[in-house]
């Protein structure tokens, strides 16, 4: 399994969100020396599939973020199908429940010591309290994140995806064990876009994030490599 980053640029995971494989390869080449991991998400995977993962893996370990959410048997099968791509990290939705998380963990174990870090997504960083309430959850995002996080870790998740606003709570309640991967991160002055629960890169790390995920502030910059370097420079070494 991938080791936790010691600090600095190794904590940064740029999200290569594009449907264009050539652009993804160019971004991966430009960003590889300035981050620890590169994220392939739904947009790139739906456009270009396994070859996109192979292409990005040539530059850095890949966080394959497909947010699996289905019955346990189907999620386990999906995990088995993804293992040959050798992702360093994979995501599934904690909301699929403990049997789904446990089935994914069993499937991931087939890769032995080299298995991907299994990350459970809690409450999406794009959701505020009103959006959560619209799904039938009256609790605050923080309370729901903690509930899902406890369940997912008990069921076998190695780590959690949460917003920077819940990272300190999860560290305090769950200790140093679970890896925390934190999107919804915005350098000071950059547009939030559809992200609702945000903080700066340095704030996210101070709150307990092991890795931070940053997409548009890097990929939308005129010079993505320079944007990544300037974010990394704000992270504690
Ligand atoms: O699992 C994720 O990575 C994820 C979970 C979440 O709650 N929120 C979230 O934004 N993400 C991903 O993190 C990235 C954030 O991108 P930007 O908003 O452009 O920085 C996207 O690729 C999202 O799919």
JSON list of N, CA and C and ligand atoms in Angstrom, two decimals, residues 15 17 39 63 65 67 121 124-125 161 183 186 195 213-217, ligand 1:
[
{"chain": "A", "resi": 15, "resn": "UNK", "atom": "N", "xyz": [-6.21, 16.73, -9.47]},
{"chain": "A", "resi": 15, "resn": "UNK", "atom": "CA", "xyz": [-7.29, 15.96, -10.13]},
{"chain": "A", "resi": 15, "resn": "UNK", "atom": "C", "xyz": [-7.23, 16.28, -11.62]},
{"chain": "A", "resi": 17, "resn": "UNK", "atom": "N", "xyz": [-9.07, 16.22, -14.29]},
{"chain": "A", "resi": 17, "resn": "UNK", "atom": "CA", "xyz": [-10.46, 16.09, -14.75]},
{"chain": "A", "resi": 17, "resn": "UNK", "atom": "C", "xyz": [-10.59, 16.67, -16.15]},
{"chain": "A", "resi": 39, "resn": "UNK", "atom": "N", "xyz": [-4.79, 12.12, -9.71]},
{"chain": "A", "resi": 39, "resn": "UNK", "atom": "CA", "xyz": [-6.14, 11.54, -9.63]},
{"chain": "A", "resi": 39, "resn": "UNK", "atom": "C", "xyz": [-6.78, 11.40, -11.00]},
{"chain": "A", "resi": 63, "resn": "UNK", "atom": "N", "xyz": [-4.54, 7.76, -8.06]},
{"chain": "A", "resi": 63, "resn": "UNK", "atom": "CA", "xyz": [-5.75, 7.70, -7.23]},
{"chain": "A", "resi": 63, "resn": "UNK", "atom": "C", "xyz": [-6.90, 7.54, -8.22]},
{"chain": "A", "resi": 65, "resn": "UNK", "atom": "N", "xyz": [-10.50, 7.43, -8.78]},
{"chain": "A", "resi": 65, "resn": "UNK", "atom": "CA", "xyz": [-11.67, 7.92, -8.04]},
{"chain": "A", "resi": 65, "resn": "UNK", "atom": "C", "xyz": [-12.93, 7.67, -8.84]},
{"chain": "A", "resi": 67, "resn": "UNK", "atom": "N", "xyz": [-15.70, 6.29, -7.17]},
{"chain": "A", "resi": 67, "resn": "UNK", "atom": "CA", "xyz": [-16.79, 6.36, -6.18]},
{"chain": "A", "resi": 67, "resn": "UNK", "atom": "C", "xyz": [-17.81, 5.24, -6.36]},
{"chain": "A", "resi": 121, "resn": "UNK", "atom": "N", "xyz": [-15.81, 7.62, 0.65]},
{"chain": "A", "resi": 121, "resn": "UNK", "atom": "CA", "xyz": [-16.29, 9.00, 0.50]},
{"chain": "A", "resi": 121, "resn": "UNK", "atom": "C", "xyz": [-17.45, 9.18, 1.48]},
{"chain": "A", "resi": 124, "resn": "UNK", "atom": "N", "xyz": [-20.25, 14.38, 0.18]},
{"chain": "A", "resi": 124, "resn": "UNK", "atom": "CA", "xyz": [-19.55, 15.12, -0.88]},
{"chain": "A", "resi": 124, "resn": "UNK", "atom": "C", "xyz": [-19.31, 16.58, -0.48]},
{"chain": "A", "resi": 125, "resn": "UNK", "atom": "N", "xyz": [-18.15, 17.08, -0.85]},
{"chain": "A", "resi": 125, "resn": "UNK", "atom": "CA", "xyz": [-17.76, 18.45, -0.47]},
{"chain": "A", "resi": 125, "resn": "UNK", "atom": "C", "xyz": [-18.61, 19.51, -1.17]},
{"chain": "A", "resi": 161, "resn": "UNK", "atom": "N", "xyz": [-12.54, 10.06, 2.54]},
{"chain": "A", "resi": 161, "resn": "UNK", "atom": "CA", "xyz": [-12.55, 11.31, 1.80]},
{"chain": "A", "resi": 161, "resn": "UNK", "atom": "C", "xyz": [-13.56, 12.21, 2.50]},
{"chain": "A", "resi": 183, "resn": "UNK", "atom": "N", "xyz": [-10.56, 16.72, -0.58]},
{"chain": "A", "resi": 183, "resn": "UNK", "atom": "CA", "xyz": [-10.85, 17.65, -1.67]},
{"chain": "A", "resi": 183, "resn": "UNK", "atom": "C", "xyz": [-11.64, 18.85, -1.13]},
{"chain": "A", "resi": 186, "resn": "UNK", "atom": "N", "xyz": [-9.18, 25.02, -1.69]},
{"chain": "A", "resi": 186, "resn": "UNK", "atom": "CA", "xyz": [-9.07, 26.19, -2.55]},
{"chain": "A", "resi": 186, "resn": "UNK", "atom": "C", "xyz": [-7.97, 27.13, -2.05]},
{"chain": "A", "resi": 195, "resn": "UNK", "atom": "N", "xyz": [-18.00, 23.78, -5.09]},
{"chain": "A", "resi": 195, "resn": "UNK", "atom": "CA", "xyz": [-17.58, 23.26, -3.78]},
{"chain": "A", "resi": 195, "resn": "UNK", "atom": "C", "xyz": [-18.23, 24.09, -2.66]},
{"chain": "A", "resi": 213, "resn": "UNK", "atom": "N", "xyz": [-6.64, 17.12, -2.41]},
{"chain": "A", "resi": 213, "resn": "UNK", "atom": "CA", "xyz": [-7.00, 16.98, -3.82]},
{"chain": "A", "resi": 213, "resn": "UNK", "atom": "C", "xyz": [-7.36, 18.35, -4.37]},
{"chain": "A", "resi": 214, "resn": "UNK", "atom": "N", "xyz": [-6.70, 18.76, -5.42]},
{"chain": "A", "resi": 214, "resn": "UNK", "atom": "CA", "xyz": [-6.98, 20.06, -6.03]},
{"chain": "A", "resi": 214, "resn": "UNK", "atom": "C", "xyz": [-7.10, 19.88, -7.54]},
{"chain": "A", "resi": 215, "resn": "UNK", "atom": "N", "xyz": [-8.24, 20.30, -8.09]},
{"chain": "A", "resi": 215, "resn": "UNK", "atom": "CA", "xyz": [-8.46, 20.16, -9.52]},
{"chain": "A", "resi": 215, "resn": "UNK", "atom": "C", "xyz": [-8.36, 21.47, -10.26]},
{"chain": "A", "resi": 216, "resn": "UNK", "atom": "N", "xyz": [-9.50, 22.17, -10.43]},
{"chain": "A", "resi": 216, "resn": "UNK", "atom": "CA", "xyz": [-9.55, 23.35, -11.29]},
{"chain": "A", "resi": 216, "resn": "UNK", "atom": "C", "xyz": [-8.56, 24.44, -10.99]},
{"chain": "A", "resi": 217, "resn": "UNK", "atom": "N", "xyz": [-8.23, 24.71, -9.71]},
{"chain": "A", "resi": 217, "resn": "UNK", "atom": "CA", "xyz": [-7.21, 25.75, -9.49]},
{"chain": "A", "resi": 217, "resn": "UNK", "atom": "C", "xyz": [-5.86, 25.41, -10.14]},
{"chain": "B", "resi": 1, "resn": "LIG", "atom": "O1", "xyz": [-13.57, 11.67, -4.11]},
{"chain": "B", "resi": 1, "resn": "LIG", "atom": "C1", "xyz": [-13.18, 12.79, -4.46]},
{"chain": "B", "resi": 1, "resn": "LIG", "atom": "O2", "xyz": [-12.03, 12.96, -4.87]},
{"chain": "B", "resi": 1, "resn": "LIG", "atom": "C2", "xyz": [-14.08, 13.94, -4.24]},
{"chain": "B", "resi": 1, "resn": "LIG", "atom": "C3", "xyz": [-14.97, 13.82, -3.18]},
{"chain": "B", "resi": 1, "resn": "LIG", "atom": "C4", "xyz": [-15.70, 14.95, -2.77]},
{"chain": "B", "resi": 1, "resn": "LIG", "atom": "O3", "xyz": [-16.44, 14.91, -1.79]},
{"chain": "B", "resi": 1, "resn": "LIG", "atom": "N1", "xyz": [-15.52, 16.11, -3.45]},
{"chain": "B", "resi": 1, "resn": "LIG", "atom": "C5", "xyz": [-14.69, 16.23, -4.53]},
{"chain": "B", "resi": 1, "resn": "LIG", "atom": "O4", "xyz": [-14.58, 17.34, -5.08]},
{"chain": "B", "resi": 1, "resn": "LIG", "atom": "N2", "xyz": [-14.01, 15.12, -4.97]},
{"chain": "B", "resi": 1, "resn": "LIG", "atom": "C6", "xyz": [-13.18, 15.21, -6.21]},
{"chain": "B", "resi": 1, "resn": "LIG", "atom": "O5", "xyz": [-12.12, 16.15, -6.02]},
{"chain": "B", "resi": 1, "resn": "LIG", "atom": "C7", "xyz": [-11.93, 16.92, -7.19]},
{"chain": "B", "resi": 1, "resn": "LIG", "atom": "C8", "xyz": [-12.11, 18.37, -6.85]},
{"chain": "B", "resi": 1, "resn": "LIG", "atom": "O6", "xyz": [-11.91, 19.16, -7.99]},
{"chain": "B", "resi": 1, "resn": "LIG", "atom": "P1", "xyz": [-11.88, 20.75, -7.92]},
{"chain": "B", "resi": 1, "resn": "LIG", "atom": "O7", "xyz": [-13.16, 21.20, -7.30]},
{"chain": "B", "resi": 1, "resn": "LIG", "atom": "O8", "xyz": [-11.75, 21.15, -9.36]},
{"chain": "B", "resi": 1, "resn": "LIG", "atom": "O9", "xyz": [-10.67, 21.11, -7.07]},
{"chain": "B", "resi": 1, "resn": "LIG", "atom": "C9", "xyz": [-12.90, 16.42, -8.25]},
{"chain": "B", "resi": 1, "resn": "LIG", "atom": "O10", "xyz": [-12.20, 15.52, -9.09]},
{"chain": "B", "resi": 1, "resn": "LIG", "atom": "C10", "xyz": [-13.95, 15.67, -7.44]},
{"chain": "B", "resi": 1, "resn": "LIG", "atom": "O11", "xyz": [-14.47, 14.56, -8.14]}
]
